[in-house]
Amino acid sequence: MKLGTKLIHAGVEPDPSTGAIMTPIFQTSTYVQAAPGDHKGYEYARTQNPTRDALQKALAAIENGNHGICFGSGLAATDAIMKLLAPGDEVVASSDLYGGTFRIFTKVFAKYGIRFHFVDLQDAAQLKQHLNAATKLVWIETPTNPMLNIIDIAACSAIAKEKGVLLAVDNTFASPYLQNPLDLGADIVVHSATKYLGGHSDVVHGAVIVKDGALAQQLAFIQNSCGAVPGPQDCFLVLRGIKTLHVRMQRHCENGEAVARFLRAHPKVDKVYWCGFEDHPNHDIAKKQMRGFGGMISFTLKDDSMDAALKVLSGTHLFSLAESLGGVESLIGHPASMTHASIPREERLKNGLTDSLIRLSVGIEDVEDLVADLKKAIG
């Protein structure tokens, strides 16, 4: 199947009991058994739910994996992956990453004897010198949040495989429409399905997709044992969102390019971070591993002050000031005080995340209206 067809049909079958074309919401906590152990494949809803099963199959299919495992949020999915590790293990992570990921690594799992190294991996060769006998996992985002850096997934995979180290890729910013890390050698793909997969700012959800059956069994064991599972209504909403991912992402990409080029030409704008620019440091890699460049953009003003940034942040009408990203509506945010506030300021500045950086999630509205909204706010 072509990608658009797969997004609509993969992993989903009409309900056998009624013929319903949409997967029903199985809002139940338990399942009746004919006798102890004699059941229809479902015992207790923390362990299995038919709505969740349908979504897990769909996620595996659209990421070209064999197994999908769903969680109550993107951070719950991250938490489960970290629980594959043991005290004394080490993780190499890309230095520019979501603030919640940095927080769970440094404030939660570091207490249990897991050591984290945050490395600029825009040059994948840098990974080699940070791997040792204790390294068990490499964790990357690409494009990164919020600096839109690009990391070569295939190159990182080759280096990790040579050392017998797992590679996990947070694919939230790209979505499966733009990028499939498993095809490039990654072992684990993680999503905050809250974002582009759900696509309508109405659900909190997380997902992990893998090819390896033994790894899937480990993650499913953690999912069931620790219990951070999504409810069936949330799974239904993500299933619904996936069906329109391709048409939404096409518009996100088109609008993102138009907004990025408008910002770059604006006399009051200084730097614009968007991986679709030909002079982006790793544009060639983005072009090679992605099908488009997405709708996420960050920028700074020539008046590099908080006052100037706050004027823009509070001056838009169509771009709503809010956390999150990937919905049909456009959002504007201030990473230093919102999504990345949990990262110490000195660490943020190392990665170029200044106090005045503004991040946009460009939605699917008419782009002329979005440009006019930013033009008025910037002045």
CSV table of C-alpha atoms in Angstrom, one decimal:
chain,number,residue,atom,x,y,z
A,1,MET,CA,0.0,0.0,0.0
A,2,LYS,CA,1.0,3.6,-0.6
A,3,LEU,CA,1.5,5.6,2.6
A,4,GLY,CA,-1.8,7.5,2.4
A,5,THR,CA,-3.8,4.3,1.9
A,6,LYS,CA,-1.8,2.6,4.7
A,7,LEU,CA,-2.6,5.4,7.1
A,8,ILE,CA,-6.3,5.0,6.5
A,9,HIS,CA,-6.5,1.2,6.4
A,10,ALA,CA,-3.5,-0.5,8.1
A,11,GLY,CA,-4.1,-2.4,11.3
A,12,VAL,CA,-7.9,-1.7,11.3
A,13,GLU,CA,-10.7,-4.1,10.4
A,14,PRO,CA,-14.5,-3.6,10.5
A,15,ASP,CA,-15.9,-4.8,13.9
A,16,PRO,CA,-16.8,-8.5,13.4
A,17,SER,CA,-19.8,-8.3,15.7
A,18,THR,CA,-21.6,-5.4,13.9
A,19,GLY,CA,-19.6,-4.5,10.8
A,20,ALA,CA,-18.8,-1.0,12.2
A,21,ILE,CA,-16.2,0.6,10.0
A,22,MET,CA,-14.7,2.5,12.9
A,23,THR,CA,-13.1,0.5,15.8
A,24,PRO,CA,-15.5,0.6,18.7
A,25,ILE,CA,-14.6,2.1,22.0
A,26,PHE,CA,-14.4,-0.9,24.4
A,27,GLN,CA,-15.1,1.0,27.6
A,28,THR,CA,-14.7,-1.9,30.0
A,29,SER,CA,-12.4,-2.8,32.9
A,30,THR,CA,-12.7,-6.6,32.7
A,31,TYR,CA,-14.0,-9.4,30.6
A,32,VAL,CA,-16.3,-12.4,31.5
A,33,GLN,CA,-14.6,-15.8,31.3
A,34,ALA,CA,-16.5,-19.1,30.6
A,35,ALA,CA,-14.2,-20.8,33.1
A,36,PRO,CA,-10.9,-19.9,34.7
A,37,GLY,CA,-8.5,-19.3,31.8
A,38,ASP,CA,-11.2,-19.9,29.2
A,39,HIS,CA,-11.7,-16.5,27.7
A,40,LYS,CA,-11.8,-14.7,24.3
A,41,GLY,CA,-8.3,-13.4,24.5
A,42,TYR,CA,-9.1,-10.6,27.0
A,43,GLU,CA,-8.9,-10.9,30.8
A,44,TYR,CA,-8.3,-7.4,32.3
A,45,ALA,CA,-8.2,-4.0,30.5
A,46,ARG,CA,-4.9,-2.9,31.9
A,47,THR,CA,-3.4,-5.9,30.1
A,48,GLN,CA,-5.5,-5.9,26.9
A,49,ASN,CA,-8.2,-3.8,25.3
A,50,PRO,CA,-9.5,-4.3,21.7
A,51,THR,CA,-9.5,-0.6,20.9
A,52,ARG,CA,-5.9,-0.4,22.1
A,53,ASP,CA,-5.0,-3.5,20.2
A,54,ALA,CA,-6.3,-2.0,17.0
A,55,LEU,CA,-4.2,1.1,17.5
A,56,GLN,CA,-1.1,-0.8,18.3
A,57,LYS,CA,-1.4,-2.8,15.1
A,58,ALA,CA,-2.0,0.5,13.1
A,59,LEU,CA,1.1,2.1,14.7
A,60,ALA,CA,3.3,-0.8,13.9
A,61,ALA,CA,2.1,-0.8,10.3
A,62,ILE,CA,2.6,3.0,9.7
A,63,GLU,CA,6.1,3.0,11.2
A,64,ASN,CA,7.0,-0.2,9.3
A,65,GLY,CA,7.6,-2.1,12.5
A,66,ASN,CA,6.2,-5.4,13.8
A,67,HIS,CA,4.9,-4.3,17.3
A,68,GLY,CA,3.3,-1.2,18.7
A,69,ILE,CA,2.9,-0.6,22.4
A,70,CYS,CA,0.7,2.3,23.7
A,71,PHE,CA,1.0,4.4,26.8
A,72,GLY,CA,-0.9,7.1,28.7
A,73,SER,CA,1.5,9.8,27.4
A,74,GLY,CA,4.7,10.3,25.5
A,75,LEU,CA,6.6,10.5,28.8
A,76,ALA,CA,5.0,7.3,30.0
A,77,ALA,CA,6.4,5.7,26.8
A,78,THR,CA,9.9,7.2,27.5
A,79,ASP,CA,9.6,5.9,31.1
A,80,ALA,CA,9.0,2.4,29.8
A,81,ILE,CA,12.0,2.5,27.5
A,82,MET,CA,14.2,3.6,30.4
A,83,LYS,CA,13.0,0.7,32.5
A,84,LEU,CA,14.8,-1.6,30.0
A,85,LEU,CA,18.0,-0.4,31.7
A,86,ALA,CA,19.7,-1.3,35.0
A,87,PRO,CA,21.8,0.6,37.5
A,88,GLY,CA,25.2,1.2,36.1
A,89,ASP,CA,24.0,1.5,32.5
A,90,GLU,CA,24.8,4.6,30.5
A,91,VAL,CA,22.7,6.5,27.9
A,92,VAL,CA,24.0,8.9,25.2
A,93,ALA,CA,21.3,11.4,24.3
A,94,SER,CA,21.2,14.3,21.8
A,95,SER,CA,21.9,17.5,23.6
A,96,ASP,CA,18.9,19.4,22.2
A,97,LEU,CA,15.8,17.6,23.3
A,98,TYR,CA,12.4,18.1,24.8
A,99,GLY,CA,12.6,19.5,28.3
A,100,GLY,CA,10.4,16.7,29.8
A,101,THR,CA,12.8,14.1,28.4
A,102,PHE,CA,15.7,15.9,30.0
A,103,ARG,CA,13.8,16.1,33.3
A,104,ILE,CA,12.9,12.4,33.4
A,105,PHE,CA,16.5,11.4,32.5
A,106,THR,CA,18.2,13.7,35.0
A,107,LYS,CA,15.7,14.0,37.9
A,108,VAL,CA,14.1,10.5,37.9
A,109,PHE,CA,16.3,7.8,36.3
A,110,ALA,CA,19.7,9.3,37.3
A,111,LYS,CA,18.8,8.7,40.9
A,112,TYR,CA,18.7,4.9,40.1
A,113,GLY,CA,22.3,4.8,38.9
A,114,ILE,CA,21.7,5.3,35.2
A,115,ARG,CA,24.2,7.8,33.8
A,116,PHE,CA,23.3,10.2,31.0
A,117,HIS,CA,25.6,12.0,28.5
A,118,PHE,CA,24.1,14.8,26.5
A,119,VAL,CA,26.0,15.2,23.2
A,120,ASP,CA,25.7,17.4,20.1
A,121,LEU,CA,25.1,14.7,17.5
A,122,GLN,CA,24.6,16.9,14.4
A,123,ASP,CA,27.9,15.3,13.4
A,124,ALA,CA,27.0,11.6,14.0
A,125,ALA,CA,30.7,10.7,14.2
A,126,GLN,CA,30.8,12.4,17.6
A,127,LEU,CA,28.8,9.5,18.9
A,128,LYS,CA,31.7,7.1,18.7
A,129,GLN,CA,33.8,8.7,21.4
A,130,HIS,CA,31.0,8.7,23.9
A,131,LEU,CA,30.2,5.0,23.7
A,132,ASN,CA,31.8,2.6,26.2
A,133,ALA,CA,31.2,-0.9,27.6
A,134,ALA,CA,28.4,0.5,29.9
A,135,THR,CA,26.5,2.2,27.2
A,136,LYS,CA,23.2,0.5,26.5
A,137,LEU,CA,21.1,3.1,24.7
A,138,VAL,CA,21.4,6.0,22.3
A,139,TRP,CA,18.5,8.4,22.4
A,140,ILE,CA,18.0,11.0,19.7
A,141,GLU,CA,15.4,13.5,18.4
A,142,THR,CA,15.4,14.6,14.8
A,143,PRO,CA,14.4,17.2,14.0
A,144,THR,CA,15.2,18.4,17.6
A,145,ASN,CA,13.0,20.3,19.9
A,146,PRO,CA,13.2,23.3,19.7
A,147,MET,CA,16.3,24.1,17.6
A,148,LEU,CA,15.3,22.0,14.6
A,149,ASN,CA,18.7,20.3,14.3
A,150,ILE,CA,18.9,17.3,12.1
A,151,ILE,CA,20.7,14.1,13.2
A,152,ASP,CA,21.7,11.3,10.7
A,153,ILE,CA,19.7,8.3,11.9
A,154,ALA,CA,21.4,5.8,9.6
A,155,ALA,CA,24.9,6.9,10.6
A,156,CYS,CA,24.0,6.8,14.3
A,157,SER,CA,22.4,3.3,13.8
A,158,ALA,CA,25.6,2.0,12.2
A,159,ILE,CA,27.7,3.3,15.0
A,160,ALA,CA,25.4,1.9,17.7
A,161,LYS,CA,25.0,-1.5,16.1
A,162,GLU,CA,28.8,-1.8,15.9
A,163,LYS,CA,28.9,-1.5,19.7
A,164,GLY,CA,25.7,-3.6,20.3
A,165,VAL,CA,23.8,-0.5,21.6
A,166,LEU,CA,20.1,0.1,21.1
A,167,LEU,CA,19.1,3.3,19.2
A,168,ALA,CA,15.8,5.0,20.1
A,169,VAL,CA,14.5,7.8,18.0
A,170,ASP,CA,11.8,10.3,19.2
A,171,ASN,CA,9.9,10.8,15.9
A,172,THR,CA,7.3,13.2,17.3
A,173,PHE,CA,8.3,16.2,15.3
A,174,ALA,CA,8.5,14.4,12.0
A,175,SER,CA,5.6,11.9,12.4
A,176,PRO,CA,5.5,8.6,10.4
A,177,TYR,CA,4.4,10.6,7.4
A,178,LEU,CA,7.7,12.4,7.0
A,179,GLN,CA,10.2,9.9,8.5
A,180,ASN,CA,10.4,6.2,9.4
A,181,PRO,CA,13.4,5.6,11.7
A,182,LEU,CA,13.1,1.8,11.8
A,183,ASP,CA,13.8,1.8,8.0
A,184,LEU,CA,17.0,3.7,8.8
A,185,GLY,CA,18.2,1.2,11.3
A,186,ALA,CA,16.7,2.4,14.6
A,187,ASP,CA,15.6,-0.2,17.1
A,188,ILE,CA,12.9,1.8,18.9
A,189,VAL,CA,10.7,4.6,17.7
A,190,VAL,CA,8.8,6.7,20.3
A,191,HIS,CA,6.0,9.2,19.8
A,192,SER,CA,4.1,11.6,21.9
A,193,ALA,CA,0.9,10.7,20.0
A,194,THR,CA,-0.6,13.7,21.6
A,195,LYS,CA,1.0,15.7,18.8
A,196,TYR,CA,0.7,15.0,15.1
A,197,LEU,CA,-0.7,11.4,15.4
A,198,GLY,CA,-3.7,12.6,17.3
A,199,GLY,CA,-3.6,15.9,15.5
A,200,HIS,CA,-6.5,17.7,17.1
A,201,SER,CA,-5.3,18.8,20.6
A,202,ASP,CA,-7.8,16.5,22.2
A,203,VAL,CA,-5.9,13.6,23.6
A,204,VAL,CA,-2.7,12.8,25.6
A,205,HIS,CA,-1.1,9.6,24.4
A,206,GLY,CA,2.3,7.9,23.9
A,207,ALA,CA,3.5,5.0,21.7
A,208,VAL,CA,6.6,2.9,21.1
A,209,ILE,CA,7.2,0.8,17.9
A,210,VAL,CA,9.8,-1.9,17.4
A,211,LYS,CA,10.6,-4.7,15.0
A,212,ASP,CA,12.2,-7.1,17.5
A,213,GLY,CA,9.8,-9.5,19.1
A,214,ALA,CA,11.9,-10.0,22.3
A,215,LEU,CA,12.2,-6.2,22.8
A,216,ALA,CA,8.4,-5.9,22.3
A,217,GLN,CA,7.8,-8.6,24.9
A,218,GLN,CA,9.9,-6.7,27.4
A,219,LEU,CA,8.1,-3.4,26.7
A,220,ALA,CA,4.7,-5.1,26.9
A,221,PHE,CA,5.7,-6.6,30.3
A,222,ILE,CA,6.6,-3.1,31.5
A,223,GLN,CA,3.4,-1.7,30.1
A,224,ASN,CA,1.3,-4.2,32.0
A,225,SER,CA,3.4,-4.3,35.2
A,226,CYS,CA,3.7,-0.6,35.6
A,227,GLY,CA,0.2,0.2,34.3
A,228,ALA,CA,0.8,3.5,32.4
A,229,VAL,CA,-1.8,2.5,29.8
A,230,PRO,CA,-4.1,4.7,27.8
A,231,GLY,CA,-7.9,4.5,28.0
A,232,PRO,CA,-9.9,3.2,25.1
A,233,GLN,CA,-11.4,6.7,24.3
A,234,ASP,CA,-7.8,8.0,23.9
A,235,CYS,CA,-6.9,5.1,21.6
A,236,PHE,CA,-10.0,5.8,19.5
A,237,LEU,CA,-9.0,9.4,19.1
A,238,VAL,CA,-5.5,8.5,18.0
A,239,LEU,CA,-6.9,5.9,15.6
A,240,ARG,CA,-9.1,8.6,14.1
A,241,GLY,CA,-6.2,11.1,13.9
A,242,ILE,CA,-4.0,8.7,12.0
A,243,LYS,CA,-6.5,8.4,9.2
A,244,THR,CA,-6.0,12.0,8.2
A,245,LEU,CA,-2.2,12.3,9.1
A,246,HIS,CA,-1.2,12.4,5.4
A,247,VAL,CA,-3.5,15.3,4.4
A,248,ARG,CA,-2.7,17.2,7.6
A,249,MET,CA,1.0,16.8,7.3
A,250,GLN,CA,1.0,17.9,3.6
A,251,ARG,CA,-0.6,21.2,4.7
A,252,HIS,CA,1.6,21.5,7.8
A,253,CYS,CA,4.6,21.3,5.4
A,254,GLU,CA,3.2,23.7,2.9
A,255,ASN,CA,2.3,26.3,5.5
A,256,GLY,CA,5.5,25.7,7.4
A,257,GLU,CA,7.6,26.6,4.4
A,258,ALA,CA,5.6,29.7,3.6
A,259,VAL,CA,5.9,30.9,7.2
A,260,ALA,CA,9.6,30.1,7.5
A,261,ARG,CA,10.3,32.1,4.3
A,262,PHE,CA,8.2,35.0,5.5
A,263,LEU,CA,10.1,35.1,8.8
A,264,ARG,CA,13.5,34.9,7.1
A,265,ALA,CA,12.6,37.9,4.9
A,266,HIS,CA,11.2,40.0,7.8
A,267,PRO,CA,13.5,42.9,8.7
A,268,LYS,CA,12.9,42.5,12.5
A,269,VAL,CA,13.6,38.8,12.5
A,270,ASP,CA,17.2,37.5,13.2
A,271,LYS,CA,17.6,33.7,13.0
A,272,VAL,CA,15.0,31.3,11.7
A,273,TYR,CA,15.4,27.6,12.5
A,274,TRP,CA,13.7,25.3,9.9
A,275,CYS,CA,15.4,22.3,8.4
A,276,GLY,CA,13.9,23.0,4.9
A,277,PHE,CA,16.3,25.9,4.2
A,278,GLU,CA,19.1,24.8,1.8
A,279,ASP,CA,21.7,26.4,4.1
A,280,HIS,CA,20.5,24.6,7.2
A,281,PRO,CA,23.6,22.8,8.5
A,282,ASN,CA,22.2,19.3,7.8
A,283,HIS,CA,19.7,20.0,5.1
A,284,ASP,CA,21.1,17.3,2.9
A,285,ILE,CA,20.6,14.7,5.6
A,286,ALA,CA,17.0,16.0,6.2
A,287,LYS,CA,16.3,15.7,2.5
A,288,LYS,CA,17.7,12.1,2.5
A,289,GLN,CA,15.8,10.8,5.5
A,290,MET,CA,12.6,12.8,5.4
A,291,ARG,CA,9.8,13.2,2.9
A,292,GLY,CA,9.2,16.9,3.8
A,293,PHE,CA,10.4,19.4,6.4
A,294,GLY,CA,7.3,19.8,8.6
A,295,GLY,CA,5.6,22.7,10.3
A,296,MET,CA,7.8,23.3,13.3
A,297,ILE,CA,9.8,26.5,13.3
A,298,SER,CA,11.8,28.5,15.9
A,299,PHE,CA,13.0,32.0,15.5
A,300,THR,CA,14.6,35.0,17.3
A,301,LEU,CA,14.3,38.7,16.8
A,302,LYS,CA,17.0,41.2,16.0
A,303,ASP,CA,15.8,43.0,19.2
A,304,ASP,CA,17.0,40.0,21.2
A,305,SER,CA,15.2,40.9,24.4
A,306,MET,CA,12.5,39.3,26.5
A,307,ASP,CA,10.3,42.3,26.1
A,308,ALA,CA,10.3,42.1,22.3
A,309,ALA,CA,9.7,38.4,22.4
A,310,LEU,CA,6.8,38.8,24.9
A,311,LYS,CA,5.2,41.4,22.6
A,312,VAL,CA,5.1,38.9,19.8
A,313,LEU,CA,4.0,36.0,22.0
A,314,SER,CA,1.1,38.0,23.4
A,315,GLY,CA,0.3,39.8,20.1
A,316,THR,CA,-0.9,36.9,17.9
A,317,HIS,CA,-4.6,36.0,17.4
A,318,LEU,CA,-4.5,32.9,15.2
A,319,PHE,CA,-1.3,31.5,16.8
A,320,SER,CA,-2.5,30.6,20.3
A,321,LEU,CA,0.0,30.9,23.1
A,322,ALA,CA,0.0,27.4,24.5
A,323,GLU,CA,2.2,24.3,25.2
A,324,SER,CA,2.2,21.3,22.8
A,325,LEU,CA,2.3,21.1,19.0
A,326,GLY,CA,1.1,19.2,16.1
A,327,GLY,CA,-2.6,20.1,16.2
A,328,VAL,CA,-4.6,21.5,13.3
A,329,GLU,CA,-4.5,24.9,14.9
A,330,SER,CA,-1.4,27.0,15.0
A,331,LEU,CA,0.4,27.5,18.3
A,332,ILE,CA,3.1,29.9,19.5
A,333,GLY,CA,5.3,29.1,22.5
A,334,HIS,CA,8.2,30.3,24.6
A,335,PRO,CA,10.5,27.2,25.1
A,336,ALA,CA,12.6,28.8,27.9
A,337,SER,CA,9.6,29.3,30.2
A,338,MET,CA,7.3,26.6,28.9
A,339,THR,CA,8.3,23.3,27.2
A,340,HIS,CA,12.0,23.6,28.2
A,341,ALA,CA,11.8,25.3,31.6
A,342,SER,CA,13.0,22.1,33.3
A,343,ILE,CA,16.4,22.4,31.6
A,344,PRO,CA,18.9,24.6,33.5
A,345,ARG,CA,19.4,27.9,31.7
A,346,GLU,CA,23.1,27.3,31.2
A,347,GLU,CA,22.3,24.0,29.4
A,348,ARG,CA,19.7,25.7,27.3
A,349,LEU,CA,22.1,28.4,26.2
A,350,LYS,CA,24.7,25.8,25.2
A,351,ASN,CA,22.3,24.5,22.6
A,352,GLY,CA,21.4,28.0,21.4
A,353,LEU,CA,18.0,28.0,23.2
A,354,THR,CA,18.0,31.7,24.2
A,355,ASP,CA,15.5,33.3,26.6
A,356,SER,CA,14.0,35.1,23.6
A,357,LEU,CA,13.6,32.1,21.3
A,358,ILE,CA,10.0,31.7,20.0
A,359,ARG,CA,8.7,28.3,18.7
A,360,LEU,CA,5.8,27.9,16.2
A,361,SER,CA,3.7,24.9,15.5
A,362,VAL,CA,2.3,26.0,12.1
A,363,GLY,CA,-1.2,24.6,11.7
A,364,ILE,CA,-3.4,23.9,8.7
A,365,GLU,CA,-5.3,27.2,8.4
A,366,ASP,CA,-5.1,29.4,5.3
A,367,VAL,CA,-1.5,30.4,5.3
A,368,GLU,CA,-2.2,34.0,4.2
A,369,ASP,CA,-4.0,34.5,7.5
A,370,LEU,CA,-1.2,33.0,9.5
A,371,VAL,CA,1.4,35.3,7.8
A,372,ALA,CA,-0.8,38.3,8.4
A,373,ASP,CA,-1.2,37.3,12.1
A,374,LEU,CA,2.6,37.1,12.5
A,375,LYS,CA,3.2,40.3,10.5
A,376,LYS,CA,0.9,42.2,12.9
A,377,ALA,CA,2.4,40.7,16.0
A,378,ILE,CA,6.1,41.3,15.0
A,379,GLY,CA,5.2,44.8,13.7
